[in-house]
Protein backbone atom coordinates (compact mmCIF):
# COMPACT_ATOMS: atom_id res chain seq x y z
CA UNK A 1 0.00 0.00 0.00
CA UNK A 2 2.19 2.87 -1.23
CA UNK A 3 -0.07 5.34 -3.05
CA UNK A 4 -3.83 5.82 -3.05
CA UNK A 5 -4.92 6.85 -6.54
CA UNK A 6 -8.00 4.66 -7.12
CA UNK A 7 -10.29 3.25 -4.38
CA UNK A 8 -9.54 -0.26 -5.66
CA UNK A 9 -5.82 0.24 -4.90
CA UNK A 10 -6.90 -0.93 -1.45
CA UNK A 11 -8.00 -4.50 -0.76
CA UNK A 12 -11.12 -4.98 1.34
CA UNK A 13 -8.83 -6.14 4.18
CA UNK A 14 -6.77 -2.92 3.94
CA UNK A 15 -9.95 -0.84 3.96
CA UNK A 16 -11.15 -2.72 7.00
CA UNK A 17 -7.84 -2.01 8.74
CA UNK A 18 -8.05 1.72 7.91
CA UNK A 19 -11.64 1.98 9.16
CA UNK A 20 -10.76 0.11 12.37
CA UNK A 21 -7.76 2.38 12.94
CA UNK A 22 -9.96 5.47 12.36
CA UNK A 23 -12.40 4.13 14.96
CA UNK A 24 -9.54 3.58 17.41
CA UNK A 25 -8.30 7.15 16.81
CA UNK A 26 -11.82 8.50 17.45
CA UNK A 27 -11.97 6.56 20.71
CA UNK A 28 -8.55 7.69 22.01
CA UNK A 29 -7.28 10.82 20.26
CA UNK A 30 -4.50 11.66 22.78
CA UNK A 31 -2.84 8.29 22.07
CA UNK A 32 -2.16 9.41 18.48
CA UNK A 33 -1.10 13.00 19.19
CA UNK A 34 2.60 12.46 18.39
CA UNK A 35 2.73 9.48 16.04
CA UNK A 36 3.70 11.63 13.02
CA UNK A 37 6.19 13.86 14.83
CA UNK A 38 8.82 15.00 12.31
CA UNK A 39 6.67 14.05 9.28
CA UNK A 40 5.51 16.60 6.71
CA UNK A 41 2.40 16.48 4.54
CA UNK A 42 2.35 18.54 1.31
CA UNK A 43 -1.15 19.53 0.15
CA UNK A 44 -0.94 20.34 -3.56
CA UNK A 45 -4.36 21.66 -4.50
CA UNK A 46 -4.68 22.87 -8.09
CA UNK A 47 -8.47 23.14 -7.62
CA UNK A 48 -10.61 24.68 -4.82
CA UNK A 49 -11.40 22.70 -1.69
CA UNK A 50 -12.58 23.29 1.86
CA UNK A 51 -13.10 19.85 3.44
CA UNK A 52 -10.51 17.72 1.71
CA UNK A 53 -7.56 20.09 2.03
CA UNK A 54 -8.34 21.33 5.52
CA UNK A 55 -9.21 17.87 6.86
CA UNK A 56 -5.92 16.53 5.48
CA UNK A 57 -4.07 19.40 7.15
CA UNK A 58 -5.98 19.02 10.43
CA UNK A 59 -5.28 15.26 10.30
CA UNK A 60 -1.53 15.68 10.00
CA UNK A 61 -1.47 18.37 12.70
CA UNK A 62 -3.52 16.12 15.05
CA UNK A 63 -0.99 13.34 14.47
CA UNK A 64 1.80 15.69 15.57
CA UNK A 65 3.24 16.30 12.10
CA UNK A 66 3.40 19.48 10.04
CA UNK A 67 2.02 20.74 6.74
CA UNK A 68 3.22 22.67 3.69
CA UNK A 69 1.39 23.32 0.44
CA UNK A 70 -0.65 25.54 -1.83
CA UNK A 71 -4.39 25.92 -2.31
CA UNK A 72 -4.61 27.01 -5.96
CA UNK A 73 -2.73 26.46 -9.19
CA UNK A 74 -2.20 30.23 -9.44
CA UNK A 75 -0.14 30.33 -6.26
CA UNK A 76 2.23 27.61 -7.52
CA UNK A 77 4.66 27.45 -10.43
CA UNK A 78 2.01 25.56 -12.41
CA UNK A 79 0.94 29.09 -13.36
CA UNK A 80 4.36 29.43 -15.09
CA UNK A 81 3.85 26.16 -16.97
CA UNK A 82 5.59 23.66 -14.66
CA UNK A 83 4.50 20.06 -15.22
CA UNK A 84 2.83 17.89 -12.56
CA UNK A 85 5.82 15.50 -12.71
CA UNK A 86 8.34 18.28 -12.02
CA UNK A 87 6.20 19.73 -9.23
CA UNK A 88 5.98 16.30 -7.57
CA UNK A 89 9.72 15.63 -7.96
CA UNK A 90 10.44 18.96 -6.27
CA UNK A 91 7.98 18.46 -3.42
CA UNK A 92 9.50 15.03 -2.75
CA UNK A 93 12.59 16.90 -1.53
CA UNK A 94 10.52 18.83 1.04
CA UNK A 95 7.81 16.47 2.33
CA UNK A 96 7.14 12.84 3.34
CA UNK A 97 3.68 12.44 1.76
CA UNK A 98 1.62 14.29 -0.87
CA UNK A 99 -2.14 14.88 -1.11
CA UNK A 100 -2.96 16.23 -4.59
CA UNK A 101 -6.16 17.59 -6.11
CA UNK A 102 -6.11 18.46 -9.79
CA UNK A 103 -8.74 19.30 -12.43
CA UNK A 104 -7.13 16.86 -14.91
CA UNK A 105 -8.01 13.18 -14.60
CA UNK A 106 -4.89 11.13 -13.97
CA UNK A 107 -2.68 13.99 -12.65
CA UNK A 108 -2.13 12.36 -9.20
CA UNK A 109 -1.26 9.09 -10.97
CA UNK A 110 1.41 10.94 -12.99
CA UNK A 111 2.77 12.44 -9.75
CA UNK A 112 2.89 8.99 -8.10
CA UNK A 113 4.90 7.59 -11.02
CA UNK A 114 7.60 10.21 -10.52
CA UNK A 115 8.29 10.06 -6.78
CA UNK A 116 9.23 7.60 -4.04
CA UNK A 117 6.96 9.09 -1.35
CA UNK A 118 3.23 8.20 -1.04
CA UNK A 119 0.85 10.21 -3.22
CA UNK A 120 -2.85 10.43 -2.34
CA UNK A 121 -5.41 11.39 -4.97
CA UNK A 122 -7.52 14.11 -3.32
CA UNK A 123 -9.81 14.32 -6.37
CA UNK A 124 -8.90 14.32 -10.08
CA UNK A 125 -11.36 16.06 -12.39
CA UNK A 126 -14.62 14.16 -12.84
CA UNK A 127 -12.79 10.87 -12.28
CA UNK A 128 -12.20 9.63 -8.70
CA UNK A 129 -12.00 10.83 -5.09
CA UNK A 130 -10.77 7.82 -3.06
CA UNK A 131 -10.39 9.57 0.31
CA UNK A 132 -14.00 10.77 0.05
CA UNK A 133 -14.85 7.11 -0.51
CA UNK A 134 -13.05 6.11 2.70
CA UNK A 135 -14.92 8.96 4.44
CA UNK A 136 -18.21 7.67 3.06
CA UNK A 137 -17.46 4.07 4.09
CA UNK A 138 -16.63 5.15 7.65
CA UNK A 139 -19.84 7.22 7.75
CA UNK A 140 -21.93 4.28 6.54
CA UNK A 141 -20.25 1.89 8.98
CA UNK A 142 -20.73 4.26 11.92
CA UNK A 143 -24.31 5.24 11.14
CA UNK A 144 -25.73 2.02 9.65
CA UNK A 145 -23.47 -0.49 11.44
CA UNK A 146 -22.63 -2.40 8.24
CA UNK A 147 -21.18 -2.10 4.73
CA UNK A 148 -23.34 -4.79 3.12
CA UNK A 149 -27.06 -5.48 2.63
CA UNK A 150 -27.91 -1.89 1.77
CA UNK A 151 -30.06 -0.06 -0.77
CA UNK A 152 -28.33 3.19 -1.65
CA UNK A 153 -29.77 5.92 -3.85
CA UNK A 154 -27.31 8.25 -5.56
CA UNK A 155 -29.04 11.45 -6.62
CA UNK A 156 -28.01 14.44 -8.76
CA UNK A 157 -25.02 14.80 -11.05
CA UNK A 158 -23.99 11.18 -11.51
CA UNK A 159 -22.14 11.94 -14.75
CA UNK A 160 -19.41 14.23 -13.42
CA UNK A 161 -19.63 13.29 -9.73
CA UNK A 162 -16.27 11.74 -8.87
CA UNK A 163 -17.42 10.93 -5.33
CA UNK A 164 -20.27 8.89 -6.83
CA UNK A 165 -17.99 7.03 -9.27
CA UNK A 166 -15.54 6.21 -6.47
CA UNK A 167 -18.19 5.03 -4.02
CA UNK A 168 -20.00 2.88 -6.61
CA UNK A 169 -16.64 1.33 -7.50
CA UNK A 170 -16.01 0.52 -3.85
CA UNK A 171 -19.48 -0.55 -2.69
CA UNK A 172 -19.93 -2.90 -5.63
CA UNK A 173 -17.24 -5.04 -3.93
CA UNK A 174 -19.50 -5.63 -0.89
CA UNK A 175 -22.34 -8.17 -0.60
CA UNK A 176 -25.95 -7.47 -1.48
CA UNK A 177 -25.74 -3.76 -2.32
CA UNK A 178 -28.63 -2.39 -4.42
CA UNK A 179 -27.90 0.80 -6.33
CA UNK A 180 -30.67 3.19 -7.37
CA UNK A 181 -29.27 5.86 -9.66
CA UNK A 182 -31.46 8.99 -9.60
CA UNK A 183 -30.60 11.61 -12.22
CA UNK A 184 -31.84 13.48 -15.28
CA UNK A 185 -30.99 11.69 -18.56
CA UNK A 186 -28.12 14.09 -19.29
CA UNK A 187 -26.44 13.43 -15.94
CA UNK A 188 -26.60 9.64 -15.79
CA UNK A 189 -23.69 7.53 -14.54
CA UNK A 190 -21.16 7.17 -17.41
CA UNK A 191 -21.29 3.97 -19.47
CA UNK A 192 -17.80 2.93 -18.35
CA UNK A 193 -18.99 2.78 -14.71
CA UNK A 194 -22.05 0.74 -15.72
CA UNK A 195 -20.10 -1.67 -17.92
CA UNK A 196 -16.72 -1.95 -16.17
CA UNK A 197 -17.89 -1.70 -12.56
CA UNK A 198 -21.60 -2.47 -12.07
CA UNK A 199 -22.07 -5.07 -14.82
CA UNK A 200 -18.64 -6.63 -14.26
CA UNK A 201 -19.34 -7.11 -10.54
CA UNK A 202 -22.87 -8.37 -11.21
CA UNK A 203 -24.23 -5.48 -9.12
CA UNK A 204 -27.97 -4.87 -8.90
CA UNK A 205 -28.84 -1.36 -10.18
CA UNK A 206 -31.57 0.63 -11.83
CA UNK A 207 -31.89 4.17 -13.12
CA UNK A 208 -34.82 6.47 -12.31
CA UNK A 209 -35.52 10.18 -12.77
CA UNK A 210 -37.70 10.94 -9.73
CA UNK A 211 -36.48 10.54 -6.14
CA UNK A 212 -40.08 10.37 -4.84
CA UNK A 213 -40.73 7.03 -6.54
CA UNK A 214 -37.91 5.26 -4.65
CA UNK A 215 -37.63 7.22 -1.40
CA UNK A 216 -39.37 4.55 0.74
CA UNK A 217 -36.89 1.87 -0.39
CA UNK A 218 -33.65 3.60 0.59
CA UNK A 219 -31.29 2.86 3.49
CA UNK A 220 -28.98 5.65 2.32
CA UNK A 221 -29.69 8.68 0.14
CA UNK A 222 -26.43 10.09 -1.25
CA UNK A 223 -27.16 13.59 -2.58
CA UNK A 224 -24.74 15.42 -4.87
CA UNK A 225 -24.31 18.91 -6.28
CA UNK A 226 -24.68 19.71 -9.96
CA UNK A 227 -21.15 20.93 -10.57
CA UNK A 228 -20.99 24.20 -12.49
CA UNK A 229 -17.21 23.80 -13.02
CA UNK A 230 -17.64 20.59 -15.07
CA UNK A 231 -20.10 22.02 -17.64
CA UNK A 232 -18.92 23.34 -21.01
CA UNK A 233 -22.16 25.22 -21.52
CA UNK A 234 -23.58 27.61 -18.87
CA UNK A 235 -27.12 27.25 -20.29
CA UNK A 236 -27.06 23.49 -19.62
CA UNK A 237 -25.90 24.10 -16.06
CA UNK A 238 -28.71 26.64 -15.43
CA UNK A 239 -31.30 24.21 -16.85
CA UNK A 240 -30.12 21.26 -14.74
CA UNK A 241 -28.82 22.82 -11.53
CA UNK A 242 -32.07 22.58 -9.56
CA UNK A 243 -33.16 19.17 -10.85
CA UNK A 244 -33.40 17.90 -7.27
CA UNK A 245 -34.11 19.80 -4.08
CA UNK A 246 -34.51 17.55 -1.06
CA UNK A 247 -36.88 18.96 1.57
CA UNK A 248 -38.84 17.57 4.52
CA UNK A 249 -41.94 16.96 2.38
CA UNK A 250 -39.99 14.67 0.04
CA UNK A 251 -38.77 12.71 3.10
CA UNK A 252 -42.30 11.93 4.32
CA UNK A 253 -42.24 8.35 2.98
CA UNK A 254 -38.59 7.70 3.83
CA UNK A 255 -37.50 5.05 6.33
CA UNK A 256 -37.02 6.11 9.95
CA UNK A 257 -33.44 4.87 9.83
CA UNK A 258 -32.56 6.38 6.43
CA UNK A 259 -29.22 8.21 6.42
CA UNK A 260 -28.86 11.27 4.20
CA UNK A 261 -25.30 11.77 3.03
CA UNK A 262 -23.65 14.45 0.85
CA UNK A 263 -19.93 14.90 0.21
CA UNK A 264 -20.51 18.69 0.38
CA UNK A 265 -20.34 21.50 -0.61
CA UNK A 266 -24.08 21.76 -1.18
CA UNK A 267 -25.72 24.54 -3.13
CA UNK A 268 -29.53 24.14 -3.37
CA UNK A 269 -29.95 20.38 -3.53
CA UNK A 270 -30.71 19.95 0.18
CA UNK A 271 -32.92 22.57 1.86
CA UNK A 272 -31.45 23.79 5.15
CA UNK A 273 -34.66 22.61 6.90
CA UNK A 274 -33.37 19.04 6.40
CA UNK A 275 -30.23 19.77 8.46
CA UNK A 276 -32.10 19.35 11.75
CA UNK A 277 -33.63 16.01 10.72
CA UNK A 278 -31.77 13.28 12.68
CA UNK A 279 -31.38 11.34 9.44
CA UNK A 280 -29.09 14.03 8.00
CA UNK A 281 -25.48 12.97 8.61
CA UNK A 282 -23.55 15.10 6.10
CA UNK A 283 -21.76 17.30 8.63
CA UNK A 284 -20.81 14.22 10.69
CA UNK A 285 -19.56 12.77 7.39
CA UNK A 286 -17.19 15.76 7.02
CA UNK A 287 -15.82 15.02 10.50
CA UNK A 288 -15.35 11.31 9.79
CA UNK A 289 -13.22 12.46 6.85
CA UNK A 290 -10.61 13.84 9.21
CA UNK A 291 -10.29 10.61 11.22
CA UNK A 292 -10.14 8.36 8.18
CA UNK A 293 -7.41 10.55 6.63
CA UNK A 294 -5.43 10.30 9.88
CA UNK A 295 -5.68 6.51 9.64
CA UNK A 296 -4.80 6.47 5.93
CA UNK A 297 -1.68 8.61 6.38
CA UNK A 298 -0.54 6.45 9.29
CA UNK A 299 -0.85 3.36 7.10
CA UNK A 300 0.90 4.90 4.10
CA UNK A 301 3.74 6.23 6.25
CA UNK A 302 4.04 2.99 8.25
CA UNK A 303 3.34 4.78 11.56
CA UNK A 304 2.11 3.07 14.71
CA UNK A 305 0.89 4.26 18.11
N1 LIG B 1 -16.14 16.68 -0.38
C1 LIG B 1 -15.19 17.46 -0.90
O1 LIG B 1 -14.34 17.02 -1.69
O2 LIG B 1 -15.25 18.77 -0.48
P1 LIG B 1 -14.21 19.89 -0.86
O3 LIG B 1 -14.35 20.14 -2.36
O4 LIG B 1 -14.60 21.09 -0.04
O5 LIG B 1 -12.84 19.39 -0.56
Tab-separated table of C-alpha atoms and ligand atoms in Angstrom:
chain	number	residue	atom	x	y	z
A	1	UNK	CA	0.000	0.000	0.000
A	2	UNK	CA	2.189	2.870	-1.232
A	3	UNK	CA	-0.068	5.342	-3.047
A	4	UNK	CA	-3.832	5.817	-3.052
A	5	UNK	CA	-4.924	6.850	-6.535
A	6	UNK	CA	-7.998	4.665	-7.124
A	7	UNK	CA	-10.285	3.253	-4.382
A	8	UNK	CA	-9.535	-0.256	-5.663
A	9	UNK	CA	-5.822	0.243	-4.903
A	10	UNK	CA	-6.895	-0.934	-1.449
A	11	UNK	CA	-7.996	-4.501	-0.762
A	12	UNK	CA	-11.118	-4.982	1.345
A	13	UNK	CA	-8.826	-6.142	4.179
A	14	UNK	CA	-6.771	-2.922	3.944
A	15	UNK	CA	-9.954	-0.841	3.961
A	16	UNK	CA	-11.154	-2.717	6.999
A	17	UNK	CA	-7.836	-2.006	8.743
A	18	UNK	CA	-8.050	1.721	7.911
A	19	UNK	CA	-11.637	1.975	9.156
A	20	UNK	CA	-10.764	0.115	12.370
A	21	UNK	CA	-7.762	2.381	12.938
A	22	UNK	CA	-9.961	5.468	12.357
A	23	UNK	CA	-12.401	4.129	14.961
A	24	UNK	CA	-9.544	3.583	17.406
A	25	UNK	CA	-8.300	7.148	16.811
A	26	UNK	CA	-11.821	8.501	17.450
A	27	UNK	CA	-11.974	6.565	20.712
A	28	UNK	CA	-8.554	7.686	22.013
A	29	UNK	CA	-7.279	10.815	20.257
A	30	UNK	CA	-4.500	11.657	22.782
A	31	UNK	CA	-2.839	8.292	22.065
A	32	UNK	CA	-2.163	9.415	18.482
A	33	UNK	CA	-1.102	13.001	19.190
A	34	UNK	CA	2.597	12.465	18.391
A	35	UNK	CA	2.731	9.475	16.042
A	36	UNK	CA	3.699	11.629	13.023
A	37	UNK	CA	6.186	13.858	14.829
A	38	UNK	CA	8.824	15.001	12.313
A	39	UNK	CA	6.669	14.052	9.281
A	40	UNK	CA	5.511	16.597	6.709
A	41	UNK	CA	2.405	16.480	4.543
A	42	UNK	CA	2.351	18.543	1.314
A	43	UNK	CA	-1.145	19.526	0.150
A	44	UNK	CA	-0.936	20.336	-3.564
A	45	UNK	CA	-4.363	21.660	-4.504
A	46	UNK	CA	-4.683	22.869	-8.094
A	47	UNK	CA	-8.471	23.142	-7.619
A	48	UNK	CA	-10.611	24.680	-4.820
A	49	UNK	CA	-11.405	22.699	-1.686
A	50	UNK	CA	-12.583	23.287	1.864
A	51	UNK	CA	-13.100	19.852	3.439
A	52	UNK	CA	-10.506	17.719	1.713
A	53	UNK	CA	-7.562	20.093	2.033
A	54	UNK	CA	-8.341	21.326	5.524
A	55	UNK	CA	-9.209	17.869	6.863
A	56	UNK	CA	-5.916	16.532	5.475
A	57	UNK	CA	-4.072	19.399	7.150
A	58	UNK	CA	-5.982	19.022	10.431
A	59	UNK	CA	-5.279	15.264	10.300
A	60	UNK	CA	-1.530	15.683	9.998
A	61	UNK	CA	-1.469	18.367	12.701
A	62	UNK	CA	-3.515	16.117	15.050
A	63	UNK	CA	-0.987	13.335	14.466
A	64	UNK	CA	1.804	15.686	15.573
A	65	UNK	CA	3.243	16.297	12.099
A	66	UNK	CA	3.396	19.477	10.037
A	67	UNK	CA	2.021	20.737	6.737
A	68	UNK	CA	3.223	22.673	3.690
A	69	UNK	CA	1.388	23.316	0.444
A	70	UNK	CA	-0.647	25.541	-1.833
A	71	UNK	CA	-4.387	25.920	-2.309
A	72	UNK	CA	-4.610	27.012	-5.958
A	73	UNK	CA	-2.728	26.461	-9.194
A	74	UNK	CA	-2.201	30.227	-9.438
A	75	UNK	CA	-0.144	30.326	-6.264
A	76	UNK	CA	2.230	27.607	-7.519
A	77	UNK	CA	4.664	27.446	-10.428
A	78	UNK	CA	2.008	25.558	-12.409
A	79	UNK	CA	0.943	29.093	-13.362
A	80	UNK	CA	4.356	29.429	-15.092
A	81	UNK	CA	3.849	26.157	-16.967
A	82	UNK	CA	5.590	23.664	-14.661
A	83	UNK	CA	4.500	20.056	-15.218
A	84	UNK	CA	2.828	17.887	-12.560
A	85	UNK	CA	5.816	15.500	-12.707
A	86	UNK	CA	8.344	18.283	-12.024
A	87	UNK	CA	6.203	19.725	-9.233
A	88	UNK	CA	5.976	16.305	-7.565
A	89	UNK	CA	9.719	15.633	-7.956
A	90	UNK	CA	10.443	18.963	-6.267
A	91	UNK	CA	7.980	18.462	-3.416
A	92	UNK	CA	9.498	15.026	-2.751
A	93	UNK	CA	12.594	16.902	-1.529
A	94	UNK	CA	10.519	18.829	1.037
A	95	UNK	CA	7.815	16.465	2.328
A	96	UNK	CA	7.139	12.837	3.341
A	97	UNK	CA	3.681	12.435	1.762
A	98	UNK	CA	1.618	14.289	-0.866
A	99	UNK	CA	-2.141	14.878	-1.106
A	100	UNK	CA	-2.960	16.227	-4.585
A	101	UNK	CA	-6.160	17.592	-6.105
A	102	UNK	CA	-6.108	18.456	-9.792
A	103	UNK	CA	-8.739	19.300	-12.431
A	104	UNK	CA	-7.130	16.858	-14.910
A	105	UNK	CA	-8.014	13.181	-14.601
A	106	UNK	CA	-4.885	11.130	-13.969
A	107	UNK	CA	-2.683	13.987	-12.653
A	108	UNK	CA	-2.133	12.356	-9.204
A	109	UNK	CA	-1.260	9.091	-10.969
A	110	UNK	CA	1.412	10.941	-12.988
A	111	UNK	CA	2.770	12.441	-9.751
A	112	UNK	CA	2.891	8.991	-8.103
A	113	UNK	CA	4.896	7.585	-11.017
A	114	UNK	CA	7.600	10.214	-10.520
A	115	UNK	CA	8.292	10.056	-6.776
A	116	UNK	CA	9.229	7.604	-4.037
A	117	UNK	CA	6.957	9.085	-1.355
A	118	UNK	CA	3.234	8.197	-1.039
A	119	UNK	CA	0.850	10.211	-3.215
A	120	UNK	CA	-2.845	10.429	-2.336
A	121	UNK	CA	-5.409	11.390	-4.966
A	122	UNK	CA	-7.521	14.108	-3.321
A	123	UNK	CA	-9.815	14.324	-6.373
A	124	UNK	CA	-8.898	14.316	-10.083
A	125	UNK	CA	-11.358	16.061	-12.390
A	126	UNK	CA	-14.622	14.160	-12.843
A	127	UNK	CA	-12.792	10.866	-12.279
A	128	UNK	CA	-12.196	9.634	-8.696
A	129	UNK	CA	-11.995	10.832	-5.089
A	130	UNK	CA	-10.775	7.823	-3.057
A	131	UNK	CA	-10.394	9.568	0.313
A	132	UNK	CA	-14.002	10.771	0.054
A	133	UNK	CA	-14.851	7.107	-0.515
A	134	UNK	CA	-13.055	6.109	2.700
A	135	UNK	CA	-14.916	8.959	4.440
A	136	UNK	CA	-18.214	7.665	3.059
A	137	UNK	CA	-17.463	4.072	4.089
A	138	UNK	CA	-16.635	5.147	7.653
A	139	UNK	CA	-19.840	7.222	7.750
A	140	UNK	CA	-21.926	4.276	6.536
A	141	UNK	CA	-20.252	1.893	8.981
A	142	UNK	CA	-20.729	4.258	11.924
A	143	UNK	CA	-24.313	5.242	11.143
A	144	UNK	CA	-25.732	2.016	9.650
A	145	UNK	CA	-23.472	-0.489	11.435
A	146	UNK	CA	-22.629	-2.398	8.239
A	147	UNK	CA	-21.183	-2.097	4.730
A	148	UNK	CA	-23.339	-4.792	3.125
A	149	UNK	CA	-27.060	-5.483	2.627
A	150	UNK	CA	-27.915	-1.888	1.775
A	151	UNK	CA	-30.063	-0.058	-0.765
A	152	UNK	CA	-28.334	3.193	-1.648
A	153	UNK	CA	-29.771	5.921	-3.848
A	154	UNK	CA	-27.309	8.249	-5.561
A	155	UNK	CA	-29.043	11.455	-6.620
A	156	UNK	CA	-28.007	14.438	-8.756
A	157	UNK	CA	-25.024	14.800	-11.049
A	158	UNK	CA	-23.993	11.185	-11.513
A	159	UNK	CA	-22.144	11.943	-14.748
A	160	UNK	CA	-19.414	14.227	-13.421
A	161	UNK	CA	-19.634	13.291	-9.729
A	162	UNK	CA	-16.268	11.740	-8.874
A	163	UNK	CA	-17.421	10.933	-5.332
A	164	UNK	CA	-20.265	8.892	-6.833
A	165	UNK	CA	-17.993	7.031	-9.268
A	166	UNK	CA	-15.539	6.214	-6.472
A	167	UNK	CA	-18.185	5.031	-4.018
A	168	UNK	CA	-19.997	2.876	-6.610
A	169	UNK	CA	-16.635	1.332	-7.496
A	170	UNK	CA	-16.008	0.519	-3.851
A	171	UNK	CA	-19.482	-0.546	-2.689
A	172	UNK	CA	-19.931	-2.903	-5.634
A	173	UNK	CA	-17.238	-5.043	-3.933
A	174	UNK	CA	-19.495	-5.629	-0.895
A	175	UNK	CA	-22.344	-8.166	-0.597
A	176	UNK	CA	-25.954	-7.465	-1.485
A	177	UNK	CA	-25.743	-3.757	-2.320
A	178	UNK	CA	-28.627	-2.394	-4.422
A	179	UNK	CA	-27.898	0.801	-6.329
A	180	UNK	CA	-30.668	3.187	-7.366
A	181	UNK	CA	-29.267	5.863	-9.665
A	182	UNK	CA	-31.462	8.987	-9.603
A	183	UNK	CA	-30.595	11.609	-12.219
A	184	UNK	CA	-31.837	13.476	-15.276
A	185	UNK	CA	-30.987	11.693	-18.557
A	186	UNK	CA	-28.125	14.094	-19.290
A	187	UNK	CA	-26.436	13.430	-15.941
A	188	UNK	CA	-26.601	9.638	-15.790
A	189	UNK	CA	-23.692	7.527	-14.537
A	190	UNK	CA	-21.160	7.170	-17.409
A	191	UNK	CA	-21.290	3.968	-19.470
A	192	UNK	CA	-17.802	2.927	-18.345
A	193	UNK	CA	-18.989	2.775	-14.706
A	194	UNK	CA	-22.051	0.741	-15.719
A	195	UNK	CA	-20.096	-1.668	-17.922
A	196	UNK	CA	-16.722	-1.952	-16.173
A	197	UNK	CA	-17.895	-1.697	-12.559
A	198	UNK	CA	-21.598	-2.466	-12.070
A	199	UNK	CA	-22.068	-5.075	-14.820
A	200	UNK	CA	-18.645	-6.626	-14.263
A	201	UNK	CA	-19.339	-7.115	-10.538
A	202	UNK	CA	-22.872	-8.372	-11.210
A	203	UNK	CA	-24.234	-5.475	-9.121
A	204	UNK	CA	-27.971	-4.872	-8.905
A	205	UNK	CA	-28.837	-1.364	-10.179
A	206	UNK	CA	-31.574	0.633	-11.826
A	207	UNK	CA	-31.891	4.170	-13.117
A	208	UNK	CA	-34.824	6.470	-12.313
A	209	UNK	CA	-35.518	10.177	-12.770
A	210	UNK	CA	-37.700	10.941	-9.726
A	211	UNK	CA	-36.481	10.543	-6.140
A	212	UNK	CA	-40.079	10.373	-4.843
A	213	UNK	CA	-40.731	7.034	-6.541
A	214	UNK	CA	-37.911	5.256	-4.654
A	215	UNK	CA	-37.628	7.223	-1.396
A	216	UNK	CA	-39.370	4.554	0.743
A	217	UNK	CA	-36.889	1.871	-0.391
A	218	UNK	CA	-33.648	3.603	0.586
A	219	UNK	CA	-31.292	2.861	3.487
A	220	UNK	CA	-28.979	5.652	2.319
A	221	UNK	CA	-29.691	8.676	0.143
A	222	UNK	CA	-26.432	10.093	-1.249
A	223	UNK	CA	-27.163	13.588	-2.576
A	224	UNK	CA	-24.740	15.419	-4.869
A	225	UNK	CA	-24.310	18.913	-6.283
A	226	UNK	CA	-24.681	19.705	-9.963
A	227	UNK	CA	-21.146	20.933	-10.571
A	228	UNK	CA	-20.986	24.199	-12.494
A	229	UNK	CA	-17.212	23.801	-13.021
A	230	UNK	CA	-17.638	20.592	-15.069
A	231	UNK	CA	-20.104	22.023	-17.645
A	232	UNK	CA	-18.918	23.338	-21.015
A	233	UNK	CA	-22.163	25.219	-21.522
A	234	UNK	CA	-23.580	27.605	-18.870
A	235	UNK	CA	-27.119	27.250	-20.286
A	236	UNK	CA	-27.060	23.487	-19.623
A	237	UNK	CA	-25.904	24.102	-16.059
A	238	UNK	CA	-28.709	26.639	-15.434
A	239	UNK	CA	-31.297	24.213	-16.851
A	240	UNK	CA	-30.122	21.257	-14.738
A	241	UNK	CA	-28.822	22.817	-11.529
A	242	UNK	CA	-32.068	22.584	-9.559
A	243	UNK	CA	-33.160	19.174	-10.855
A	244	UNK	CA	-33.403	17.895	-7.273
A	245	UNK	CA	-34.107	19.801	-4.084
A	246	UNK	CA	-34.508	17.547	-1.056
A	247	UNK	CA	-36.881	18.956	1.569
A	248	UNK	CA	-38.845	17.569	4.517
A	249	UNK	CA	-41.937	16.959	2.378
A	250	UNK	CA	-39.988	14.667	0.044
A	251	UNK	CA	-38.774	12.712	3.098
A	252	UNK	CA	-42.304	11.928	4.318
A	253	UNK	CA	-42.237	8.349	2.975
A	254	UNK	CA	-38.595	7.704	3.826
A	255	UNK	CA	-37.503	5.051	6.332
A	256	UNK	CA	-37.019	6.114	9.952
A	257	UNK	CA	-33.435	4.872	9.825
A	258	UNK	CA	-32.560	6.384	6.427
A	259	UNK	CA	-29.217	8.207	6.418
A	260	UNK	CA	-28.858	11.275	4.203
A	261	UNK	CA	-25.298	11.768	3.030
A	262	UNK	CA	-23.653	14.445	0.853
A	263	UNK	CA	-19.926	14.903	0.210
A	264	UNK	CA	-20.510	18.689	0.385
A	265	UNK	CA	-20.337	21.497	-0.609
A	266	UNK	CA	-24.078	21.765	-1.179
A	267	UNK	CA	-25.720	24.541	-3.131
A	268	UNK	CA	-29.534	24.140	-3.368
A	269	UNK	CA	-29.953	20.383	-3.532
A	270	UNK	CA	-30.712	19.953	0.185
A	271	UNK	CA	-32.923	22.569	1.864
A	272	UNK	CA	-31.450	23.789	5.150
A	273	UNK	CA	-34.655	22.613	6.901
A	274	UNK	CA	-33.369	19.045	6.398
A	275	UNK	CA	-30.230	19.774	8.460
A	276	UNK	CA	-32.104	19.354	11.747
A	277	UNK	CA	-33.628	16.008	10.722
A	278	UNK	CA	-31.767	13.279	12.680
A	279	UNK	CA	-31.385	11.338	9.439
A	280	UNK	CA	-29.094	14.034	7.998
A	281	UNK	CA	-25.482	12.975	8.610
A	282	UNK	CA	-23.551	15.101	6.097
A	283	UNK	CA	-21.757	17.300	8.627
A	284	UNK	CA	-20.811	14.225	10.686
A	285	UNK	CA	-19.562	12.773	7.394
A	286	UNK	CA	-17.187	15.760	7.021
A	287	UNK	CA	-15.820	15.024	10.500
A	288	UNK	CA	-15.350	11.315	9.794
A	289	UNK	CA	-13.219	12.464	6.845
A	290	UNK	CA	-10.610	13.836	9.212
A	291	UNK	CA	-10.292	10.615	11.217
A	292	UNK	CA	-10.140	8.360	8.184
A	293	UNK	CA	-7.415	10.552	6.627
A	294	UNK	CA	-5.426	10.296	9.876
A	295	UNK	CA	-5.681	6.514	9.638
A	296	UNK	CA	-4.801	6.469	5.931
A	297	UNK	CA	-1.683	8.614	6.376
A	298	UNK	CA	-0.537	6.453	9.292
A	299	UNK	CA	-0.845	3.356	7.104
A	300	UNK	CA	0.903	4.904	4.095
A	301	UNK	CA	3.737	6.228	6.250
A	302	UNK	CA	4.044	2.994	8.252
A	303	UNK	CA	3.336	4.776	11.555
A	304	UNK	CA	2.114	3.070	14.715
A	305	UNK	CA	0.893	4.255	18.106
B	1	LIG	N1	-16.144	16.680	-0.379
B	1	LIG	C1	-15.186	17.458	-0.896
B	1	LIG	O1	-14.336	17.016	-1.688
B	1	LIG	O2	-15.252	18.772	-0.477
B	1	LIG	P1	-14.212	19.893	-0.860
B	1	LIG	O3	-14.353	20.139	-2.358
B	1	LIG	O4	-14.602	21.088	-0.040
B	1	LIG	O5	-12.839	19.385	-0.558
